[in-house]
Coordinates of C-alpha atoms and ligand atoms in Angstrom, one line a residue:
X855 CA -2.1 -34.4 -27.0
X856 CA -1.6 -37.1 -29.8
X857 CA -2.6 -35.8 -33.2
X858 CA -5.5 -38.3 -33.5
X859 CA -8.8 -37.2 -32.2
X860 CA -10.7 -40.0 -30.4
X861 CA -14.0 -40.5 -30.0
X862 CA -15.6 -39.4 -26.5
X863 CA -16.7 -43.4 -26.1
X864 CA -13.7 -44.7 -27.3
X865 CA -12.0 -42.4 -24.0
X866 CA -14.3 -43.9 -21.8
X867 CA -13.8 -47.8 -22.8
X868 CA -9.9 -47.0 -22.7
X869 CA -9.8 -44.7 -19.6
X870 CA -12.2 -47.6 -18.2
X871 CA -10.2 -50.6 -19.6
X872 CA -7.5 -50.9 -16.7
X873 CA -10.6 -52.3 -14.2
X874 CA -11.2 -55.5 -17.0
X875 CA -7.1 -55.8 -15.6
X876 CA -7.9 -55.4 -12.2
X877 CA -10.7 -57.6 -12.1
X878 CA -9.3 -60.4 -14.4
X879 CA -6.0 -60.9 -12.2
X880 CA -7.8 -61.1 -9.3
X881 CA -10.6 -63.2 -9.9
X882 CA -8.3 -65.7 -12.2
X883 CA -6.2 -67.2 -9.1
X884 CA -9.2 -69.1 -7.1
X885 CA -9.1 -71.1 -10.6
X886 CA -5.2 -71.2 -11.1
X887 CA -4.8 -72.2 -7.6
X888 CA -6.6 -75.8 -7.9
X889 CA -3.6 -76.6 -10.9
X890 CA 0.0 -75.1 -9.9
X891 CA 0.1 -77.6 -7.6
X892 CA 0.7 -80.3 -10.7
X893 CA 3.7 -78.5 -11.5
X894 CA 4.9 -77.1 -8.3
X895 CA 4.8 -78.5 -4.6
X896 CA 2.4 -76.0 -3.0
X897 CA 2.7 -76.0 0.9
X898 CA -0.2 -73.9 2.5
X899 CA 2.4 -70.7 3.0
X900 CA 3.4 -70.6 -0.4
X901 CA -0.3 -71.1 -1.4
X902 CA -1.1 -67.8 0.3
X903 CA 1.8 -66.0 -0.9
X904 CA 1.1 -66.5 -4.4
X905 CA -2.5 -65.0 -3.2
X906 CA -0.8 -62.4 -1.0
X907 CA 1.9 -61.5 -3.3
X908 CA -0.5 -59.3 -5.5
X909 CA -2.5 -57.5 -2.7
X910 CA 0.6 -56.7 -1.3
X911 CA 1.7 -55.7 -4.7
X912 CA -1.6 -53.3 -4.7
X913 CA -1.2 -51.6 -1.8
X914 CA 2.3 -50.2 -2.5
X915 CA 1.2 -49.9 -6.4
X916 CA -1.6 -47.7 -4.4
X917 CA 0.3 -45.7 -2.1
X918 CA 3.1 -44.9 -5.1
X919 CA 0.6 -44.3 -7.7
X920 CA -0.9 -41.5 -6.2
X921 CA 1.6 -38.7 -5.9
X922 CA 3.0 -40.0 -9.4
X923 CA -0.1 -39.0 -10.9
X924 CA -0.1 -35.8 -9.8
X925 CA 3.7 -35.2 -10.5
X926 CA 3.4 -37.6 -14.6
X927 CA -0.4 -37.3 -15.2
X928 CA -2.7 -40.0 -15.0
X929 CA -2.5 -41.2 -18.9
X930 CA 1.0 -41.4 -18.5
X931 CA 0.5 -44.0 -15.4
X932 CA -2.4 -45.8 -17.1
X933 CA 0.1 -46.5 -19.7
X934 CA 3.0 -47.1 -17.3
X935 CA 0.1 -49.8 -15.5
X936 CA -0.4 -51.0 -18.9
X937 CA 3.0 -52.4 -19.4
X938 CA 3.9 -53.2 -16.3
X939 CA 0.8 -56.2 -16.7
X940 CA 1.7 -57.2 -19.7
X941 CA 5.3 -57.9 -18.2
X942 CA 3.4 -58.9 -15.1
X943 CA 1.4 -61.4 -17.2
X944 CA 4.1 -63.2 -19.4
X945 CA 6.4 -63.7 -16.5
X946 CA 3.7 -66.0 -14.6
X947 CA 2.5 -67.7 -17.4
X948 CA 6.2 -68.4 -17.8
X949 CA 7.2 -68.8 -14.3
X950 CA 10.0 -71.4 -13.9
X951 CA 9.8 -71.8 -10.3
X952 CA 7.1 -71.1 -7.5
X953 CA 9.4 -68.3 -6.2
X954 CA 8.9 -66.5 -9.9
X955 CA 5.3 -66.6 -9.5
X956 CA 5.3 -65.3 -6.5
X957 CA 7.2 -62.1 -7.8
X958 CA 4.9 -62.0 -11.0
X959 CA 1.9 -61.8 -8.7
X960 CA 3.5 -59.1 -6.6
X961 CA 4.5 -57.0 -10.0
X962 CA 1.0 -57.3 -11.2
X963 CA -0.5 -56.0 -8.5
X964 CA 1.8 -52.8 -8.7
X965 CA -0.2 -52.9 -11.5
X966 CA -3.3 -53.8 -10.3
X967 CA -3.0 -51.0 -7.5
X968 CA -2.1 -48.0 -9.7
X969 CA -5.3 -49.2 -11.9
X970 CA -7.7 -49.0 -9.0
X971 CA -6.3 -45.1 -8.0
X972 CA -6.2 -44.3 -11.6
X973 CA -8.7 -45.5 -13.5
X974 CA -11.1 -43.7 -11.3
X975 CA -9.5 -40.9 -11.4
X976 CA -8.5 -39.9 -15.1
X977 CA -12.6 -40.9 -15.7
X978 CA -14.0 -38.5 -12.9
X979 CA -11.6 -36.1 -13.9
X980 CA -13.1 -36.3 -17.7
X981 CA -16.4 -36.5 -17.2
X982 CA -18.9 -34.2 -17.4
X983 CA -21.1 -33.6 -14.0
X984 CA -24.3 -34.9 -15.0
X985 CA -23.1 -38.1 -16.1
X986 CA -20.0 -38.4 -13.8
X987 CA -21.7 -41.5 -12.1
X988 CA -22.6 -43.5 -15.0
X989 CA -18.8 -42.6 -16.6
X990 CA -16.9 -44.0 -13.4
X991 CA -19.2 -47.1 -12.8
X992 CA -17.6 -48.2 -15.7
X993 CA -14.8 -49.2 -13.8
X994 CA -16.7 -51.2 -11.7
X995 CA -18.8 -53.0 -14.5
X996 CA -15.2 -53.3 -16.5
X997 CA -14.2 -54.8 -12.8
X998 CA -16.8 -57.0 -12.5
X999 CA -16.3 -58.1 -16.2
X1000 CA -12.6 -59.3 -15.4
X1001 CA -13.6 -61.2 -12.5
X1002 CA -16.6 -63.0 -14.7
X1003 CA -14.1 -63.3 -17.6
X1004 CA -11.6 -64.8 -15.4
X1005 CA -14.5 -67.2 -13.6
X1006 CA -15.2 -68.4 -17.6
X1007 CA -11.5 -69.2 -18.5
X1008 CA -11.1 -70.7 -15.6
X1009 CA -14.6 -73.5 -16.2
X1010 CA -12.7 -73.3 -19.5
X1011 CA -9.2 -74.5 -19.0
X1012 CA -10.0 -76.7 -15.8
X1013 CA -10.6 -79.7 -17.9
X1014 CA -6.4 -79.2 -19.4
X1015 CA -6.0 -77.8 -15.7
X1016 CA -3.4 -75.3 -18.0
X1017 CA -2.6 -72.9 -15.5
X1018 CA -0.1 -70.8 -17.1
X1019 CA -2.3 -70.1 -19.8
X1020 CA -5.2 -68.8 -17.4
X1021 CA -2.5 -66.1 -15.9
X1022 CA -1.0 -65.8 -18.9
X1023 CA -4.2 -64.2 -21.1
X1024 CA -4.3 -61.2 -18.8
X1025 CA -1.7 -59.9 -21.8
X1026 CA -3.8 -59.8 -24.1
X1027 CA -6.3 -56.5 -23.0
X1028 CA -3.2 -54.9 -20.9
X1029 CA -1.3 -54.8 -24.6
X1030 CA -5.1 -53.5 -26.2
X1031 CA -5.2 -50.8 -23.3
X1032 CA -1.3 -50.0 -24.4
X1033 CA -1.9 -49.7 -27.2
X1034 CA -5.3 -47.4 -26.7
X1035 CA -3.8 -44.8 -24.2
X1036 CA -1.1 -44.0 -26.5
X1037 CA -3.9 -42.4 -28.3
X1038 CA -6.2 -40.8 -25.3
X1039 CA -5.5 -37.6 -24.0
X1040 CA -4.6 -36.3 -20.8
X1041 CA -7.5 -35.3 -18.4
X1042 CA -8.5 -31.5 -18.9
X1043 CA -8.3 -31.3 -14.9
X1044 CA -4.8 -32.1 -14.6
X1045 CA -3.7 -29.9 -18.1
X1046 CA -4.9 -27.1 -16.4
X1047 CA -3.1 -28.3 -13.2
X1048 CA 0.1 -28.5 -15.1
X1049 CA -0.2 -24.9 -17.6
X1050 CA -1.4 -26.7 -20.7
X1051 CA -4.3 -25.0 -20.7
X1052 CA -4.8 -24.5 -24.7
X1053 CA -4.9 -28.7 -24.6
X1054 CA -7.3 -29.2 -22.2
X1055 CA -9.6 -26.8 -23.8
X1056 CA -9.3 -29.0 -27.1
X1057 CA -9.8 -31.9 -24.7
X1058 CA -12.9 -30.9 -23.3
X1059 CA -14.5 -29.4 -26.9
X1060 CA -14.3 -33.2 -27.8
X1061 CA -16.5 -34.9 -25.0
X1062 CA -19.8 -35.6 -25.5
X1063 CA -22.3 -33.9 -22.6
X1064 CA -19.5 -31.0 -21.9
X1065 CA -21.3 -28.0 -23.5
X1066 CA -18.9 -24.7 -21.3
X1067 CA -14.9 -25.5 -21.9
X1068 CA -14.8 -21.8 -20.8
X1069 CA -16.6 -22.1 -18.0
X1070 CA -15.0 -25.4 -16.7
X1071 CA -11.7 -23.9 -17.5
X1072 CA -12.2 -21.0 -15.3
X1073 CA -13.6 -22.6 -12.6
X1074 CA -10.4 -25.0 -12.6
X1075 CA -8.1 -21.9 -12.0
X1076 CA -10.8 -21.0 -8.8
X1077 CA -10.5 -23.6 -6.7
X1078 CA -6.9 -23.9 -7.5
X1079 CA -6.3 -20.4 -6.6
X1080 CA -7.7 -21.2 -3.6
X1081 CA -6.1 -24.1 -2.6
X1082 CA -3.1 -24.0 0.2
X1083 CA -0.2 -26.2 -1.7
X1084 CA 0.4 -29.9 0.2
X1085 CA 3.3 -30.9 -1.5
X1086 CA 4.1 -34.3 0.0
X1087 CA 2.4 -36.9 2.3
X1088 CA 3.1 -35.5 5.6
X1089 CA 1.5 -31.9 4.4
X1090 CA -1.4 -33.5 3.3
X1091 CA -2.0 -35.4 6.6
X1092 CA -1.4 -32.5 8.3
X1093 CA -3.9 -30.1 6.2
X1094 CA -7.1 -29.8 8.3
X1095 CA -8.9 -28.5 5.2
X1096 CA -8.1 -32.0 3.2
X1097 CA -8.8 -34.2 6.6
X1098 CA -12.8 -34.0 6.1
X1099 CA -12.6 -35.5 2.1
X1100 CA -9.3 -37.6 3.3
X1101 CA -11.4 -39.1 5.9
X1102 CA -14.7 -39.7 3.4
X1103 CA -12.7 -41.3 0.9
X1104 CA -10.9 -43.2 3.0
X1105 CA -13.9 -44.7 5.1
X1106 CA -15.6 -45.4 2.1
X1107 CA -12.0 -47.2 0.6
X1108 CA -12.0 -49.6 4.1
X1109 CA -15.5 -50.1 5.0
X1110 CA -16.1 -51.3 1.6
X1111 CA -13.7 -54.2 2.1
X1112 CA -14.7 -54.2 5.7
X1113 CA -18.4 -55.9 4.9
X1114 CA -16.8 -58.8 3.3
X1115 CA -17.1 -58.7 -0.3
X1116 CA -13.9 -60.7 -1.3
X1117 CA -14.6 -63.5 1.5
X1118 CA -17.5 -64.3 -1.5
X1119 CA -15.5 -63.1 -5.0
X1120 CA -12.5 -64.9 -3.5
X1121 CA -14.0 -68.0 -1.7
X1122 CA -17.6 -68.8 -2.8
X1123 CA -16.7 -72.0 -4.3
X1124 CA -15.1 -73.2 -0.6
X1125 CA -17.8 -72.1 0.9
X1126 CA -20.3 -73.8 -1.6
X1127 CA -18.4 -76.8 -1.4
X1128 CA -18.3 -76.7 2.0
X1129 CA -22.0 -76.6 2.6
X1130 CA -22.6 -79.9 0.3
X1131 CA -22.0 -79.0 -3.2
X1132 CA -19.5 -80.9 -5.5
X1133 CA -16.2 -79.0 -6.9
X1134 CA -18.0 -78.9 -10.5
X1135 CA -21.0 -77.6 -9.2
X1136 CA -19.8 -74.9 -6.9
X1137 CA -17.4 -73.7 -10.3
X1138 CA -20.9 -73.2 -12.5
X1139 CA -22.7 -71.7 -9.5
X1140 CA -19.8 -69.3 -9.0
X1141 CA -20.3 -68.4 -12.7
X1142 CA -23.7 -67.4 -11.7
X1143 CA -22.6 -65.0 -8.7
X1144 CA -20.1 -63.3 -11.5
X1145 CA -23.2 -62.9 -13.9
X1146 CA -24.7 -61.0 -11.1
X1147 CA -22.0 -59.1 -10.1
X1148 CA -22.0 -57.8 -13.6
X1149 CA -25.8 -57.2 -14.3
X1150 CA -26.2 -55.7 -11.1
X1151 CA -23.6 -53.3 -11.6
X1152 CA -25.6 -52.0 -14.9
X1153 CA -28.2 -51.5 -13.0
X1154 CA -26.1 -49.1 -10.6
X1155 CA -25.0 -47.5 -13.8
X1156 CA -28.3 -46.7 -14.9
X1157 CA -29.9 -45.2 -11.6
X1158 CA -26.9 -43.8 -9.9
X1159 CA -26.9 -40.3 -11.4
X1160 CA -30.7 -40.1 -10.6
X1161 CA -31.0 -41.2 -7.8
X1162 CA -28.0 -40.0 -6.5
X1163 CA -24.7 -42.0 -4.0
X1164 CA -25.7 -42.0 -0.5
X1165 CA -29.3 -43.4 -1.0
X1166 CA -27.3 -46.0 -2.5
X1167 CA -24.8 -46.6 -0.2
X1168 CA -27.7 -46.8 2.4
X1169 CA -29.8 -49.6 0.1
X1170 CA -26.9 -50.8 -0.1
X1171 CA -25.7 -51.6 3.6
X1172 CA -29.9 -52.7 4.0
X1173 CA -29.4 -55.7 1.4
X1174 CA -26.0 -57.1 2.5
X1175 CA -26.4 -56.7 6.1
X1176 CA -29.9 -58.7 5.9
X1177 CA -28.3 -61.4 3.9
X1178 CA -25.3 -61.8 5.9
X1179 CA -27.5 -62.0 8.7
X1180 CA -29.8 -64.7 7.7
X1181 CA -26.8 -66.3 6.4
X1182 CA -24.8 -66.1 9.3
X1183 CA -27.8 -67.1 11.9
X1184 CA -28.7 -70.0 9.3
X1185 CA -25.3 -71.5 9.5
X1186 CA -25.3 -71.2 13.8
X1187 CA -28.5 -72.9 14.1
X1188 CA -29.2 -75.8 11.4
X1189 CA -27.7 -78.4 11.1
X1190 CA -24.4 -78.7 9.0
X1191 CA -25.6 -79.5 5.1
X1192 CA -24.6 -82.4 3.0
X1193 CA -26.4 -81.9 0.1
X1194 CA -27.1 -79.0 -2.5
X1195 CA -30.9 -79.8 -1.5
X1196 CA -30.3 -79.5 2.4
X1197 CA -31.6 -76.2 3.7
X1198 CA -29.0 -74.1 4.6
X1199 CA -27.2 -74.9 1.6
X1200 CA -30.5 -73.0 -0.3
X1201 CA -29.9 -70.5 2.1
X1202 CA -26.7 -70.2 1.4
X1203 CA -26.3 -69.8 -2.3
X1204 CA -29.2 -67.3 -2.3
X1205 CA -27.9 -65.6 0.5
X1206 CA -24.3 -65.2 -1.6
X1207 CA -26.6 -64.3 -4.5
X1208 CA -28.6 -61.9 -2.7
X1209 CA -25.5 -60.2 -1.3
X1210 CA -23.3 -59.9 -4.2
X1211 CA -26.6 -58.1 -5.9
X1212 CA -26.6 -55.3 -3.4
X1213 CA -23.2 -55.2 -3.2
X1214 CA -23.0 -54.8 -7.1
X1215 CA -25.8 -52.3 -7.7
X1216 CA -24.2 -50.1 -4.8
X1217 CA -21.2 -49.9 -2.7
X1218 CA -19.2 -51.5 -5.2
X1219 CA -19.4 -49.0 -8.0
X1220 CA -20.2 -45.8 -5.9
X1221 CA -17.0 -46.1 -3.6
X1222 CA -15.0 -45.7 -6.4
X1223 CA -16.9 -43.0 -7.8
X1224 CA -17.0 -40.6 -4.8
X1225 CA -13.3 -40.9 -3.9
X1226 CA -11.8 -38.6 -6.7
X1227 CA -15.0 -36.6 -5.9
X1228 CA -14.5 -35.4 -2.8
X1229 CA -10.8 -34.8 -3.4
X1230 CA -9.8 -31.8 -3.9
X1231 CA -7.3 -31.5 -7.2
X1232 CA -4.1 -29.9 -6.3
X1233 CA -3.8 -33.2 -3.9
X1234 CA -6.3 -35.4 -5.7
X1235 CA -3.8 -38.1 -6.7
X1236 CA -1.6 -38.2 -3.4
X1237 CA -4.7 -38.5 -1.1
X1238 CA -6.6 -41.1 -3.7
X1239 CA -3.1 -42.8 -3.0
X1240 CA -4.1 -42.4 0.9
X1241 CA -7.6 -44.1 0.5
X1242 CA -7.3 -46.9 -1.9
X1243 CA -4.0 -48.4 -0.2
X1244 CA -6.7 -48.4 2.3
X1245 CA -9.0 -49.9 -0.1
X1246 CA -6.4 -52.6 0.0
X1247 CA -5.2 -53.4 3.5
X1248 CA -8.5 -54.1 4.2
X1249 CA -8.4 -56.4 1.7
X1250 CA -5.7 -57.8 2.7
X1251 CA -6.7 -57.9 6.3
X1252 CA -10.6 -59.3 5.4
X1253 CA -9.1 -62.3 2.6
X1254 CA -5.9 -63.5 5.6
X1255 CA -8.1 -63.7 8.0
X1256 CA -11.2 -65.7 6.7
X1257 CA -10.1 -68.8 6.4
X1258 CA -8.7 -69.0 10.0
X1259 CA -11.4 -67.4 11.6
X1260 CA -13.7 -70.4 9.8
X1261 CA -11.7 -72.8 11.4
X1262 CA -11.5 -71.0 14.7
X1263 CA -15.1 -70.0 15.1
X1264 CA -17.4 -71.8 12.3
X1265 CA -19.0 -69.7 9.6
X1266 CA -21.9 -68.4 11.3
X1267 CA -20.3 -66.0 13.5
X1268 CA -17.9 -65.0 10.9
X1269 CA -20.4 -63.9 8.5
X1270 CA -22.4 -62.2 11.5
X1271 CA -19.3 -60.2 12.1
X1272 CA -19.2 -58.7 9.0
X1273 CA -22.6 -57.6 8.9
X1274 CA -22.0 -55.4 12.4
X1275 CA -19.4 -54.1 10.2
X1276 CA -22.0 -52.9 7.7
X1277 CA -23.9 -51.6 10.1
X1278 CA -21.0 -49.2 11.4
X1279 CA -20.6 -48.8 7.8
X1280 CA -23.9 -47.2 7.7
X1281 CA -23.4 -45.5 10.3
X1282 CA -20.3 -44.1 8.7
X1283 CA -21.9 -42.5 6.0
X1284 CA -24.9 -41.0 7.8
X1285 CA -22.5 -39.4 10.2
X1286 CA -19.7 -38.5 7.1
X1287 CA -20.8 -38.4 3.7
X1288 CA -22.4 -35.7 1.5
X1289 CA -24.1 -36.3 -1.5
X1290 CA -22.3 -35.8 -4.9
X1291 CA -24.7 -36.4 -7.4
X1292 CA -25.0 -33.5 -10.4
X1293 CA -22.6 -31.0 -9.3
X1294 CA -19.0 -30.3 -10.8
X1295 CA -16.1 -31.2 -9.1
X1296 CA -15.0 -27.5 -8.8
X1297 CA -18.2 -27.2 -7.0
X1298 CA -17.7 -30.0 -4.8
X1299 CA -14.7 -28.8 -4.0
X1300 CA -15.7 -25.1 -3.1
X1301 CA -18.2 -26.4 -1.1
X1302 CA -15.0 -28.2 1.1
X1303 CA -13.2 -25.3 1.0
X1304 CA -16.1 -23.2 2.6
X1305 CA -17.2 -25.9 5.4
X1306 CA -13.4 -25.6 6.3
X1307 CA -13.5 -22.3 6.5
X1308 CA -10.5 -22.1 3.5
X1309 CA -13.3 -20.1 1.5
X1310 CA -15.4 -17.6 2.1
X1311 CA -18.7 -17.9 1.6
X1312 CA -21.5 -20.5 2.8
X1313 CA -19.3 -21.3 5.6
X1314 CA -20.3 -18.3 7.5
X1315 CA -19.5 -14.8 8.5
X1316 CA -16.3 -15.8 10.4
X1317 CA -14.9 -18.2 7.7
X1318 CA -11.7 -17.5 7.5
X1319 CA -8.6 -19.5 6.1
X1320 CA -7.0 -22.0 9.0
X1321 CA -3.6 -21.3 9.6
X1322 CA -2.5 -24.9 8.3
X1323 CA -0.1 -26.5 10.1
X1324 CA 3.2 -29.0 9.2
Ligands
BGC1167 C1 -13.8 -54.0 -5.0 C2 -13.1 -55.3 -5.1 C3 -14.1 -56.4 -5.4 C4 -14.9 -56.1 -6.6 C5 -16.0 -57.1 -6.7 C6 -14.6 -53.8 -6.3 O1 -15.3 -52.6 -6.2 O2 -12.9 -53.0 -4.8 O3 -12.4 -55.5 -3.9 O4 -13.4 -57.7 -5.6 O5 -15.5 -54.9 -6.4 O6 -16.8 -56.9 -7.8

């Protein structure tokens, strides 16, 4: 650990400062997009790769990020992250052809990828129990604060249309975060994990709310001790007694993507200009749908821990299905709008509104928060990498394929679609997830090693350890 001794908060803003990253680069384009064309010719392809380029960036930063955690720590990959978008960030301000920005984009999302496995994961693994929730949600509100950052410099700049400045800015908090996690230490979780156990007792004296290092120490070594060692990717696919978390985490990743949430963060103004609003107004009434996306998420902050993730993820799945329903029915049935005032473009900005609000207060913040919890630690960072390059396809797969399927089929049905996909969301986690809330990750974990038989205990008389194969 480095000889300065920071403050609990000042390790949760810094673990939590890589999400400001991930939300700033990838709300900024939508704004970016409307000016590169005055400097380079844009032909629909190249429009989409410089779009693509960083979700395809994510998903490998995702998938690689994961076992390097485990093998370099996560602090060490924050601030590997951390460089690797500032770099990201001065090449495409700079970029001197389109072919350059499309590489910058992909570099940042290496970037952008690793953030979303990592961030999570160093603040779940630093956290103390009771607060756990709250602590991780402030990825999602530092998330949600990029993306509204992003929607401001964009209203900003769009009257000098200076692209290169809008991408460009993303430097300035990935050389703050730098900077601060040269300073943070390591998780106490993954000390322990590597020997350094002396550290991660000094580590966990200093965080506020973390009143037994002893006891969290010890119960560390446990579940360790009774963890069978995956060492690579195939193991841990292979592992029945990961499959159960690997499959939670992963589900939660995808579906989360899967009820549309970046057809809206990505799109809202086309789809707001597309029901009769003007370019101008659609910008300031996407501001407002980042406002909420932020509020809302402090909301989910302040109830998550009491009332706990899977009520949530329920309420959740209730508000967005309903308004992607009226949404979707009121786009089949009335008759196209021309005008802000015309019925179904009410509907529709409420109905964006509505959903971006249940989105924010629940799946959005919680998915991120239960997949290092349910992940057992000797493996924690490999199958994180599993889930969120999940996270990401879907992403990928959801943001390619709206705007063809609005051509192909008209928005109604699309957004219909999505909301049968909440509803086997829902179904999901009735039929998957357990709830999280209050208990330590050590306990979380014992409690997966005993349903799988690994431990005995709960699981019953016959629990035995599987034989695991591969
Ligand atoms: C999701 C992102 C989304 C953002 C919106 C995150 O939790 O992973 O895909 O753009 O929330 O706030």
């Amino acid at each position: 650990m480095s000889g300065l001794r920071p403050s609990g908060r000042a390790i949760y803003f810094f673990g939590a400062l890589g999400g400001l990253l991930f939300g700033y680069d990838t709300g900024v384009i939508s704004g970016a997009l409307l000016f590169i064309p005055n400097d380079f010719k844009l032909s629909p392809f190249l429009q989409g790769a410089i779009v693509a380029g960083l979700l395809l960036g994510a998903m490998i930063g995702a998938a690689c990020a994961g076992p390097l955690s485990d093998r370099v720590g996560r602090r060490r990959l924050i601030i590997t992250a951390a460089i690797v978008f500032t770099g990201g960030a001065i090449l495409a301000a700079v970029a001197p052809s389109v072919w350059v920005l499309v590489a910058a984009r992909f570099i940042i999302g290496l970037a952008v990828g690793s953030a979303a496995l990592v961030v999570p994961l160093y603040l779940a693994e630093i956290a103390p129990a009771e607060i756990r929730g709250a602590i991780v949600s402030l990825n999602q509100i530092m998330i949600t604060g990029g993306i509204l950052l992003a929607f401001i410099v964009n209203a900003i700049l769009a009257s000098s249309g200076n692209w290169r400045l809008m991408l460009g800015l993303a430097a300035v908090p990935s050389m703050v975060l730098l900077a601060g996690m040269l300073v943070m230490p390591e998780t106490p979780r993954f000390l322990v994990h590597a020997g350094e156990e002396q550290t991660a007792h000094e580590v966990l004296e200093q965080l506020p709310g973390e009143d037994a290092p002893e006891e969290r120490i010890k119960e560390i070594h446990e579940v360790e001790q009774e963890e069978q060692k995956e060492s690579g990717l195939r193991d841990l696919l292979a592992a029945k007694w990961v499959r159960p978390a690997l499959l939670v985490a992963t589900g939660l990743a995808v579906f989360q993507q899967f009820v549309g949430i970046n057809t809206i963060i990505y799109f809202a103004p086309t789809t707001l200009t597309n029901v009769g609003f003007a370019k101008t107004s659609a910008i300031y009434a996407n501001l407002i749908i980042g406002a909420i996306n932020v509020l809302m998420t402090i909301v989910a902050i302040k109830i998550i821990d009491r009332v706990g993730r899977k009520p949530l993820l329920f309420a959740g799945v209730a508000g967005m299905v309903t308004s992607l329903l009226v949404l979707g029915i009121s786009l089949s049935v009335l008759a196209t709008p021309h005008h802000p005032g015309d019925p179904a473009a009410i509907i529709t900005l409420v109905c964006l509104a509505t959903f971006i609000a249940s989105f924010a207060a629940t799946w959005g913040p919680v998915v991120w928060v239960m997949i290092p919890e349910v992940l057992p630690l000797s493996v924690r960072g490999t199958a994180m990498g599993v889930a969120v390059f999940g996270n990401w396809a879907a992403n990928f797969l959801v943001s390619q394929t709206f705007p063809p399927l609005l051509s192909a089929v008209g928005p109604g049905p699309v957004f219909l679609g999505y909301a049968a996909l909440g509803i086997v969301a829902a179904v999901f986690v009735h039929r998957y997830v357990t709830e999280t809330k209050g208990r330590s990750l050590e306990e979380i974990e014992a409690d997966l090693q005993r349903t799988t038989g690994v431990r005995r205990g709960r699981g019953g008389p016959g629990a035995r350890r599987p034989a695991v194969s591969g």
